[in-house]
Amino acid sequence: MQSEDNLLKVLIAEPSAIIRNGLSVTLKRIPGSWIQPVEISSIENLEHVLETNKPDVLIINPNFWGYVDMTTVRAWSAASKLKIIALVSSLSSDVILKKYDESISIYDSPEDIKEKIFRLFDTSDTEKDKSSEESETLSSREKEIVVLVVKGLTNKEIAQKLFLSTHTIITHRRNIARKLEIHSTAGLTVYAIVNKLVGLDEIKDNFTL
Amino acid sequence: MLQGKFLASQKMNELINEDTSLLLVISRFGLPLGFENKTVEEICNQHGVDTYTFLSVVNFLSEENFEMDNSYEKISIESLISFLKNGHQYFLGFKLPAIRNKLLSAIELTEPGNAYKDIFLKFFDDYVEEVNSHMSYEDEVVFPYVLELLKGDEGNNYNIQVFEDRHNQIDQKMMDLKNILIKYYPSKGNSNLLIDVLMDVLSCSKELSQHNKVEDYMFIPAIEAIENKNRSTYAK
């Protein structure tokens, strides 16, 4: 699921249907991100949903914990680096909130919530700004790499040819996918042909029509 | 499933009027049009479809915000499997070939030299092949396993976790195609056909993701529940 760069799975655990649904809708309206909320209304389902849905963030009412507590959840999701955010609807002690990665009040504005969630991840605002300042069109180096990918070269082969590290090529490819919004090699091939980066005859070898 | 928006006592045609996209769900359960004023329950009974399962799927897909709980026991796995199988049939036998035809006509019209025809078709056919192998695996391996499981057969080494782990996303290339057409296709002249294909591509990828959502959030958890139950019975 994480192949979609900006997809964020958020699990909302809150007994009040009004607050739960309201938060879901607020999260979905946050521009520039694709937040996929899943809601649970009883704590018994938490383990199961964590396992099947594998969320990136758990937003939970601090009064919601029952026989499951935060230490248990941290242990279950140790591998997935789950972030836990407190959903605060009443006065809560700082001592309690400190255990959470972040806390959201039901009076927070959508902008506040957005900032708090993004601060927990790489997709921070600063980085977003940086990338939007960058040109969204491909650099000549990136075009060069697209052509080689389309011609069927592996990342390693491309690295050798351009005297770069494989790691650099992978970074370039990630940027190419993000800029073009094309993630498959097959899709890149169509892109490259249609935009005349390569001719049909150049890729014939690994592209039998 | 919790109490949803739609009820067994509601008229089937009302349900469609409220959410037209449910037409696809209805047809995938094998319920033919011509509902008169019959209720959901009457129609389901008439065609041997489990009403509870039908409503679970309908409510699950029409809810903007969906909630998960663990009341899977009442779901009829047979009805759910037939829904999923009909879905496969719909994508492979109808929807994808229809998109291919439209794509072909659109390219022929907007690209007089037809220079890109082959490359688009190759892309599309490869994609269909991917979808095909994904869905055949479910038809040939997963569903038969589950039907055996329902009979109480424990002799199989397979379990649903294997499927869950390899259940990859199949709508990525569809999104690529969408982006290529929207952002990069050098279209000339009248683009009605092209827009038409694009609308189809978009609706198809939404349908695919809904289909996958039913598999991930209803089918797999329901099977896991059965496996766990069997395991604890055998342990005793």
Short mmCIF file of C-alpha atoms in Angstrom, two decimals:
data_model
loop_
_atom_site.label_atom_id
_atom_site.label_comp_id
_atom_site.label_asym_id
_atom_site.label_seq_id
_atom_site.Cartn_x
_atom_site.Cartn_y
_atom_site.Cartn_z
CA MET A 1 0.00 0.00 0.00
CA GLN A 2 2.85 2.35 0.71
CA SER A 3 3.71 2.45 -2.96
CA GLU A 4 1.44 5.45 -3.19
CA ASP A 5 3.83 7.99 -1.71
CA ASN A 6 1.31 10.11 0.08
CA LEU A 7 -1.14 7.47 1.21
CA LEU A 8 -1.50 7.54 4.95
CA LYS A 9 -3.62 4.97 6.74
CA VAL A 10 -5.19 6.36 9.85
CA LEU A 11 -7.08 4.26 12.36
CA ILE A 12 -9.50 6.19 14.55
CA ALA A 13 -10.48 4.56 17.83
CA GLU A 14 -13.13 6.63 19.53
CA PRO A 15 -16.44 5.58 21.08
CA SER A 16 -18.42 8.64 20.03
CA ALA A 17 -19.82 8.17 16.51
CA ILE A 18 -20.13 11.92 16.05
CA ILE A 19 -16.53 12.66 16.93
CA ARG A 20 -15.24 9.62 15.03
CA ASN A 21 -17.08 10.40 11.81
CA GLY A 22 -16.32 14.09 12.16
CA LEU A 23 -12.61 13.42 12.43
CA SER A 24 -12.77 11.06 9.43
CA VAL A 25 -14.37 13.72 7.28
CA THR A 26 -11.95 16.40 8.50
CA LEU A 27 -8.98 14.18 7.68
CA LYS A 28 -10.28 13.41 4.19
CA ARG A 29 -10.64 17.11 3.46
CA ILE A 30 -7.00 17.87 4.14
CA PRO A 31 -5.62 18.96 0.78
CA GLY A 32 -2.47 17.56 -0.75
CA SER A 33 -2.61 14.27 1.04
CA TRP A 34 -4.46 11.06 0.72
CA ILE A 35 -5.57 10.04 4.14
CA GLN A 36 -7.47 6.81 4.42
CA PRO A 37 -9.33 6.67 7.71
CA VAL A 38 -10.70 3.48 9.21
CA GLU A 39 -12.84 3.70 12.32
CA ILE A 40 -13.37 1.37 15.23
CA SER A 41 -15.83 1.91 18.03
CA SER A 42 -14.81 -0.83 20.43
CA ILE A 43 -11.38 -1.64 21.79
CA GLU A 44 -11.85 -5.41 21.32
CA ASN A 45 -11.31 -5.01 17.61
CA LEU A 46 -8.07 -3.09 17.92
CA GLU A 47 -5.67 -5.99 17.69
CA HIS A 48 -7.45 -7.50 14.72
CA VAL A 49 -7.67 -4.23 12.81
CA LEU A 50 -4.04 -3.34 13.53
CA GLU A 51 -3.08 -6.69 12.08
CA THR A 52 -5.23 -6.62 8.96
CA ASN A 53 -5.26 -2.94 8.15
CA LYS A 54 -1.69 -2.10 9.20
CA PRO A 55 -2.29 1.61 9.81
CA ASP A 56 0.47 4.21 9.94
CA VAL A 57 -1.25 6.24 12.61
CA LEU A 58 -3.57 5.35 15.46
CA ILE A 59 -5.66 8.22 16.76
CA ILE A 60 -7.20 7.13 20.02
CA ASN A 61 -9.28 8.60 22.80
CA PRO A 62 -7.06 8.30 25.93
CA ASN A 63 -10.07 7.12 27.92
CA PHE A 64 -10.69 4.34 25.45
CA TRP A 65 -8.10 1.83 26.54
CA GLY A 66 -9.49 -1.23 28.23
CA TYR A 67 -7.71 -4.49 28.72
CA VAL A 68 -5.41 -3.43 25.92
CA ASP A 69 -3.01 -0.67 26.83
CA MET A 70 -0.55 1.42 24.95
CA THR A 71 2.45 -0.71 25.89
CA THR A 72 0.72 -3.73 24.36
CA VAL A 73 -0.10 -1.86 21.17
CA ARG A 74 3.46 -0.56 20.91
CA ALA A 75 4.65 -4.13 21.21
CA TRP A 76 2.23 -5.44 18.55
CA SER A 77 3.22 -2.80 16.09
CA ALA A 78 6.90 -2.51 16.90
CA ALA A 79 7.89 -3.38 13.35
CA SER A 80 5.51 -1.00 11.64
CA LYS A 81 6.56 2.14 13.51
CA LEU A 82 2.97 2.98 14.32
CA LYS A 83 2.47 6.53 15.55
CA ILE A 84 -0.06 6.96 18.32
CA ILE A 85 -1.93 10.23 18.66
CA ALA A 86 -4.20 11.08 21.58
CA LEU A 87 -7.62 12.43 20.65
CA VAL A 88 -8.38 14.76 23.49
CA SER A 89 -11.96 15.80 24.13
CA SER A 90 -11.65 16.69 27.83
CA LEU A 91 -8.99 18.01 30.17
CA SER A 92 -6.12 15.57 30.25
CA SER A 93 -2.96 15.56 32.27
CA ASP A 94 0.31 16.27 30.49
CA VAL A 95 1.78 13.24 32.17
CA ILE A 96 -0.66 11.03 30.30
CA LEU A 97 -0.31 12.83 27.00
CA LYS A 98 3.47 12.63 27.12
CA LYS A 99 3.31 8.92 26.35
CA TYR A 100 1.76 9.68 22.98
CA ASP A 101 3.61 10.76 19.86
CA GLU A 102 1.26 13.69 19.50
CA SER A 103 -2.11 14.89 20.68
CA ILE A 104 -5.05 16.35 18.82
CA SER A 105 -7.78 18.29 20.56
CA ILE A 106 -11.32 18.17 19.21
CA TYR A 107 -11.05 21.96 18.98
CA ASP A 108 -7.98 21.87 16.71
CA SER A 109 -8.43 23.42 13.28
CA PRO A 110 -7.94 21.18 10.20
CA GLU A 111 -4.65 23.03 9.58
CA ASP A 112 -3.43 22.22 13.09
CA ILE A 113 -4.32 18.56 12.64
CA LYS A 114 -2.63 18.43 9.27
CA GLU A 115 0.54 19.94 10.64
CA LYS A 116 0.62 17.65 13.63
CA ILE A 117 0.17 14.51 11.53
CA PHE A 118 2.66 15.51 8.88
CA ARG A 119 5.21 16.50 11.47
CA LEU A 120 5.28 12.85 12.51
CA PHE A 121 6.25 11.73 9.03
CA ASP A 122 8.72 12.58 6.32
CA THR A 123 6.03 14.43 4.44
CA SER A 124 6.58 17.47 6.61
CA ASP A 125 5.56 20.86 5.31
CA THR A 126 9.12 22.02 4.87
CA GLU A 127 9.86 19.12 2.62
CA LYS A 128 6.64 19.65 0.72
CA ASP A 129 7.58 23.28 0.12
CA LYS A 130 11.00 22.28 -1.02
CA SER A 131 9.68 19.80 -3.53
CA SER A 132 7.12 22.21 -4.93
CA GLU A 133 9.85 24.79 -5.43
CA GLU A 134 11.76 22.22 -7.40
CA SER A 135 10.67 21.99 -10.97
CA GLU A 136 8.04 19.36 -11.56
CA THR A 137 9.39 18.65 -15.02
CA LEU A 138 12.11 16.10 -15.46
CA SER A 139 15.73 17.23 -15.34
CA SER A 140 17.94 16.18 -18.21
CA ARG A 141 19.57 13.60 -15.96
CA GLU A 142 16.17 12.16 -15.11
CA LYS A 143 15.20 12.02 -18.78
CA GLU A 144 18.44 10.18 -19.47
CA ILE A 145 17.51 7.65 -16.80
CA VAL A 146 13.95 7.24 -18.13
CA VAL A 147 15.39 6.35 -21.54
CA LEU A 148 17.73 3.74 -20.06
CA VAL A 149 14.97 2.23 -17.90
CA VAL A 150 12.71 2.01 -20.92
CA LYS A 151 15.48 0.34 -22.89
CA GLY A 152 15.44 -2.40 -20.30
CA LEU A 153 18.55 -1.67 -18.25
CA THR A 154 18.58 -2.56 -14.56
CA ASN A 155 19.33 0.04 -11.90
CA LYS A 156 22.80 -1.45 -11.51
CA GLU A 157 23.53 -1.25 -15.23
CA ILE A 158 22.31 2.33 -15.36
CA ALA A 159 24.53 3.20 -12.40
CA GLN A 160 27.58 1.77 -14.15
CA LYS A 161 26.80 3.52 -17.39
CA LEU A 162 26.36 6.93 -15.78
CA PHE A 163 29.13 6.49 -13.18
CA LEU A 164 26.67 6.93 -10.34
CA SER A 165 25.80 4.74 -7.36
CA THR A 166 22.82 2.41 -7.52
CA HIS A 167 21.42 4.30 -4.56
CA THR A 168 21.45 7.54 -6.55
CA ILE A 169 19.63 5.85 -9.41
CA ILE A 170 16.96 4.59 -7.03
CA THR A 171 16.51 8.13 -5.69
CA HIS A 172 16.23 9.46 -9.23
CA ARG A 173 13.67 6.83 -10.10
CA ARG A 174 11.60 7.68 -7.05
CA ASN A 175 11.64 11.35 -8.09
CA ILE A 176 10.71 10.44 -11.66
CA ALA A 177 7.74 8.40 -10.46
CA ARG A 178 6.62 11.24 -8.21
CA LYS A 179 6.96 13.95 -10.85
CA LEU A 180 5.30 11.99 -13.65
CA GLU A 181 2.84 10.13 -11.42
CA ILE A 182 3.74 7.01 -13.34
CA HIS A 183 5.00 4.14 -11.23
CA SER A 184 5.37 1.12 -13.51
CA THR A 185 8.12 0.52 -16.04
CA ALA A 186 5.46 -0.31 -18.62
CA GLY A 187 3.85 3.07 -17.98
CA LEU A 188 7.22 4.83 -18.34
CA THR A 189 7.67 3.14 -21.69
CA VAL A 190 4.41 4.55 -22.99
CA TYR A 191 5.32 7.96 -21.58
CA ALA A 192 8.75 7.92 -23.22
CA ILE A 193 7.39 6.95 -26.64
CA VAL A 194 4.51 9.41 -26.61
CA ASN A 195 6.85 12.20 -25.55
CA LYS A 196 9.46 11.15 -28.10
CA LEU A 197 12.21 10.51 -25.57
CA VAL A 198 12.85 7.27 -27.43
CA GLY A 199 11.77 5.95 -30.78
CA LEU A 200 9.83 2.75 -31.15
CA ASP A 201 12.75 1.17 -33.03
CA GLU A 202 15.13 1.83 -30.14
CA ILE A 203 13.29 -0.37 -27.68
CA LYS A 204 12.35 -3.17 -30.03
CA ASP A 205 14.75 -5.64 -28.44
CA ASN A 206 12.91 -5.91 -25.19
CA PHE A 207 9.56 -4.86 -26.47
CA THR A 208 8.06 -7.39 -28.81
CA LEU A 209 4.93 -6.03 -30.36
CA MET B 1 -21.55 -5.59 10.39
CA LEU B 2 -23.17 -2.87 12.34
CA GLN B 3 -26.53 -1.47 11.46
CA GLY B 4 -26.00 0.24 8.15
CA LYS B 5 -27.79 2.75 6.02
CA PHE B 6 -29.73 0.20 3.98
CA LEU B 7 -32.21 -2.27 5.43
CA ALA B 8 -33.73 -5.60 4.38
CA SER B 9 -37.21 -4.09 4.42
CA GLN B 10 -36.30 -1.35 1.97
CA LYS B 11 -37.41 -1.48 -1.63
CA MET B 12 -34.61 -2.52 -3.98
CA ASN B 13 -35.29 0.30 -6.42
CA GLU B 14 -35.05 2.87 -3.62
CA LEU B 15 -31.67 1.55 -2.72
CA ILE B 16 -30.48 2.09 -6.29
CA ASN B 17 -31.94 5.60 -6.41
CA GLU B 18 -29.99 6.51 -3.30
CA ASP B 19 -26.70 5.19 -4.59
CA THR B 20 -26.57 4.32 -8.27
CA SER B 21 -23.15 2.71 -8.02
CA LEU B 22 -24.84 -0.12 -6.12
CA LEU B 23 -26.24 -1.36 -9.44
CA LEU B 24 -22.91 -3.06 -10.04
CA VAL B 25 -23.02 -4.75 -6.66
CA ILE B 26 -26.56 -5.93 -7.26
CA SER B 27 -25.73 -7.44 -10.62
CA ARG B 28 -22.63 -9.12 -9.19
CA PHE B 29 -24.76 -10.90 -6.65
CA GLY B 30 -26.67 -12.28 -9.63
CA LEU B 31 -29.83 -10.28 -8.98
CA PRO B 32 -31.41 -9.40 -12.34
CA LEU B 33 -33.22 -6.12 -13.02
CA GLY B 34 -37.01 -5.90 -12.93
CA PHE B 35 -37.38 -5.38 -9.21
CA GLU B 36 -40.97 -4.05 -9.28
CA ASN B 37 -41.71 -2.83 -5.76
CA LYS B 38 -40.12 -5.75 -3.99
CA THR B 39 -37.94 -5.33 -0.93
CA VAL B 40 -34.28 -6.22 -0.65
CA GLU B 41 -35.16 -9.29 1.37
CA GLU B 42 -37.78 -10.51 -1.12
CA ILE B 43 -35.42 -10.12 -4.06
CA CYS B 44 -32.58 -11.86 -2.25
CA ASN B 45 -34.78 -14.76 -1.17
CA GLN B 46 -36.17 -15.10 -4.66
CA HIS B 47 -32.68 -15.59 -6.09
CA GLY B 48 -31.11 -17.54 -3.26
CA VAL B 49 -28.77 -14.79 -2.14
CA ASP B 50 -28.07 -14.37 1.56
CA THR B 51 -29.73 -11.09 2.56
CA TYR B 52 -27.37 -10.40 5.44
CA THR B 53 -24.31 -10.80 3.24
CA PHE B 54 -25.80 -8.68 0.49
CA LEU B 55 -26.60 -5.87 2.92
CA SER B 56 -23.19 -6.13 4.55
CA VAL B 57 -21.48 -5.57 1.20
CA VAL B 58 -23.89 -2.83 0.15
CA ASN B 59 -23.57 -0.94 3.40
CA PHE B 60 -19.84 -1.45 3.53
CA LEU B 61 -19.32 -0.04 0.04
CA SER B 62 -21.76 2.85 0.31
CA GLU B 63 -20.52 4.15 3.64
CA GLU B 64 -18.06 6.95 3.19
CA ASN B 65 -16.50 6.17 6.52
CA PHE B 66 -16.40 2.55 7.19
CA GLU B 67 -16.17 0.93 10.49
CA MET B 68 -14.76 -2.47 11.20
CA ASP B 69 -15.94 -4.91 13.77
CA ASN B 70 -15.58 -8.65 14.06
CA SER B 71 -19.06 -9.97 13.49
CA TYR B 72 -18.15 -12.04 10.46
CA GLU B 73 -19.90 -15.19 11.56
CA LYS B 74 -23.21 -14.30 10.00
CA ILE B 75 -21.73 -13.66 6.57
CA SER B 76 -22.48 -16.36 4.02
CA ILE B 77 -19.11 -17.20 2.55
CA GLU B 78 -20.76 -18.93 -0.42
CA SER B 79 -22.67 -15.79 -1.34
CA LEU B 80 -19.57 -13.67 -0.90
CA ILE B 81 -17.50 -15.96 -3.10
CA SER B 82 -20.10 -15.90 -5.82
CA PHE B 83 -20.09 -12.10 -5.61
CA LEU B 84 -16.31 -12.01 -5.97
CA LYS B 85 -16.29 -14.56 -8.80
CA ASN B 86 -18.91 -12.62 -10.72
CA GLY B 87 -16.75 -9.57 -10.19
CA HIS B 88 -13.79 -11.30 -11.81
CA GLN B 89 -15.98 -12.33 -14.70
CA TYR B 90 -17.18 -8.74 -15.05
CA PHE B 91 -13.68 -7.22 -15.17
CA LEU B 92 -12.05 -9.81 -17.40
CA GLY B 93 -14.97 -10.74 -19.60
CA PHE B 94 -16.63 -7.38 -19.97
CA LYS B 95 -15.16 -4.18 -18.56
CA LEU B 96 -11.52 -4.47 -19.57
CA PRO B 97 -12.25 -5.68 -23.12
CA ALA B 98 -14.74 -2.80 -23.49
CA ILE B 99 -12.08 -0.30 -22.40
CA ARG B 100 -9.62 -1.86 -24.82
CA ASN B 101 -12.02 -1.38 -27.72
CA LYS B 102 -12.70 2.22 -26.82
CA LEU B 103 -9.02 2.94 -26.32
CA LEU B 104 -8.31 1.54 -29.75
CA SER B 105 -10.97 3.67 -31.45
CA ALA B 106 -9.89 6.76 -29.53
CA ILE B 107 -6.27 6.39 -30.57
CA GLU B 108 -7.19 5.70 -34.17
CA LEU B 109 -9.22 8.88 -34.20
CA THR B 110 -6.86 11.23 -32.38
CA GLU B 111 -3.64 9.87 -33.78
CA PRO B 112 -4.08 9.62 -37.54
CA GLY B 113 -0.66 8.00 -38.04
CA ASN B 114 -1.53 5.39 -35.41
CA ALA B 115 2.04 5.62 -34.23
CA TYR B 116 1.11 4.95 -30.62
CA LYS B 117 -1.55 2.37 -31.16
CA ASP B 118 0.66 -0.65 -30.63
CA ILE B 119 2.40 0.70 -27.61
CA PHE B 120 -0.83 1.54 -25.84
CA LEU B 121 -2.35 -1.81 -26.69
CA LYS B 122 0.75 -3.64 -25.54
CA PHE B 123 0.62 -1.75 -22.26
CA PHE B 124 -3.04 -2.49 -21.82
CA ASP B 125 -2.81 -6.16 -22.75
CA ASP B 126 0.07 -6.69 -20.34
CA TYR B 127 -2.03 -5.11 -17.66
CA VAL B 128 -5.03 -7.29 -18.41
CA GLU B 129 -2.74 -10.31 -18.23
CA GLU B 130 -1.63 -9.20 -14.77
CA VAL B 131 -5.21 -8.80 -13.61
CA ASN B 132 -6.03 -12.14 -15.14
CA SER B 133 -3.34 -14.03 -13.27
CA HIS B 134 -4.25 -12.25 -10.06
CA MET B 135 -7.90 -13.19 -10.38
CA SER B 136 -7.32 -16.72 -11.68
CA TYR B 137 -5.25 -17.41 -8.61
CA GLU B 138 -8.21 -16.49 -6.46
CA ASP B 139 -10.63 -18.54 -8.57
CA GLU B 140 -8.40 -21.59 -8.78
CA VAL B 141 -6.58 -21.65 -5.45
CA VAL B 142 -8.18 -19.42 -2.85
CA PHE B 143 -11.88 -20.07 -3.39
CA PRO B 144 -11.61 -23.87 -3.67
CA TYR B 145 -9.54 -23.87 -0.48
CA VAL B 146 -12.21 -21.85 1.30
CA LEU B 147 -15.03 -24.09 0.10
CA GLU B 148 -13.13 -27.10 1.43
CA LEU B 149 -12.58 -25.28 4.68
CA LEU B 150 -16.32 -24.69 5.02
CA LYS B 151 -16.87 -28.45 4.71
CA GLY B 152 -14.54 -28.83 7.66
CA ASP B 153 -11.68 -30.22 5.65
CA GLU B 154 -8.42 -29.58 7.48
CA GLY B 155 -6.20 -31.65 5.20
CA ASN B 156 -5.04 -28.61 3.28
CA ASN B 157 -1.81 -26.92 4.16
CA TYR B 158 -2.92 -23.65 2.69
CA ASN B 159 -4.19 -20.81 4.84
CA ILE B 160 -5.63 -17.42 4.08
CA GLN B 161 -2.56 -15.66 5.43
CA VAL B 162 -0.67 -16.83 2.33
CA PHE B 163 -3.22 -15.09 0.17
CA GLU B 164 -3.26 -12.00 2.35
CA ASP B 165 0.51 -11.67 2.00
CA ARG B 166 0.53 -11.95 -1.76
CA HIS B 167 -2.60 -9.94 -2.34
CA ASN B 168 -0.96 -7.08 -4.15
CA GLN B 169 -2.55 -4.01 -5.52
CA ILE B 170 -3.65 -4.37 -9.12
CA ASP B 171 -4.85 -0.87 -9.79
CA GLN B 172 -1.39 0.76 -9.99
CA LYS B 173 -1.06 0.38 -13.76
CA MET B 174 -4.61 1.59 -14.22
CA MET B 175 -3.62 4.77 -12.41
CA ASP B 176 -0.54 5.03 -14.64
CA LEU B 177 -2.75 4.79 -17.71
CA LYS B 178 -5.04 7.46 -16.28
CA ASN B 179 -2.09 9.79 -15.68
CA ILE B 180 -0.58 9.15 -19.10
CA LEU B 181 -3.86 10.03 -20.78
CA ILE B 182 -4.58 13.08 -18.64
CA LYS B 183 -1.10 14.51 -18.44
CA TYR B 184 0.88 13.36 -21.44
CA TYR B 185 -1.28 12.20 -24.31
CA PRO B 186 -0.70 14.45 -27.33
CA SER B 187 -4.32 14.58 -28.35
CA LYS B 188 -5.46 16.40 -31.46
CA GLY B 189 -8.94 17.39 -32.54
CA ASN B 190 -12.14 16.06 -31.09
CA SER B 191 -11.46 14.28 -27.84
CA ASN B 192 -14.92 12.97 -26.96
CA LEU B 193 -13.85 9.38 -27.41
CA LEU B 194 -10.70 9.89 -25.42
CA ILE B 195 -12.62 11.48 -22.56
CA ASP B 196 -15.03 8.57 -22.72
CA VAL B 197 -12.19 6.06 -22.34
CA LEU B 198 -10.78 8.08 -19.50
CA MET B 199 -14.10 8.06 -17.67
CA ASP B 200 -14.19 4.29 -18.11
CA VAL B 201 -10.64 3.90 -16.86
CA LEU B 202 -11.47 5.98 -13.80
CA SER B 203 -14.67 4.13 -13.00
CA CYS B 204 -12.99 0.79 -13.58
CA SER B 205 -10.15 1.58 -11.22
CA LYS B 206 -12.63 2.67 -8.59
CA GLU B 207 -14.55 -0.56 -9.06
CA LEU B 208 -11.36 -2.57 -8.78
CA SER B 209 -10.43 -0.87 -5.56
CA GLN B 210 -13.90 -1.51 -4.16
CA HIS B 211 -13.64 -5.14 -5.17
CA ASN B 212 -10.30 -5.36 -3.38
CA LYS B 213 -11.73 -3.61 -0.35
CA VAL B 214 -14.38 -6.30 -0.01
CA GLU B 215 -11.66 -8.94 -0.24
CA ASP B 216 -9.37 -7.25 2.27
CA TYR B 217 -11.88 -6.08 4.82
CA MET B 218 -14.65 -8.67 4.62
CA PHE B 219 -13.53 -11.84 2.89
CA ILE B 220 -10.09 -12.33 4.42
CA PRO B 221 -11.15 -11.47 8.00
CA ALA B 222 -14.17 -13.77 7.67
CA ILE B 223 -11.97 -16.65 6.55
CA GLU B 224 -9.44 -15.93 9.28
CA ALA B 225 -12.27 -16.15 11.81
CA ILE B 226 -13.25 -19.59 10.50
CA GLU B 227 -9.65 -20.80 10.52
CA ASN B 228 -9.18 -19.65 14.10
CA LYS B 229 -12.40 -21.29 15.18
CA ASN B 230 -11.45 -24.58 13.53
CA ARG B 231 -8.02 -24.44 15.07
CA SER B 232 -9.38 -23.96 18.57
CA THR B 233 -11.95 -26.73 18.06
CA TYR B 234 -9.21 -29.12 17.00
CA ALA B 235 -7.03 -28.06 19.89
CA LYS B 236 -9.74 -29.21 22.27
#
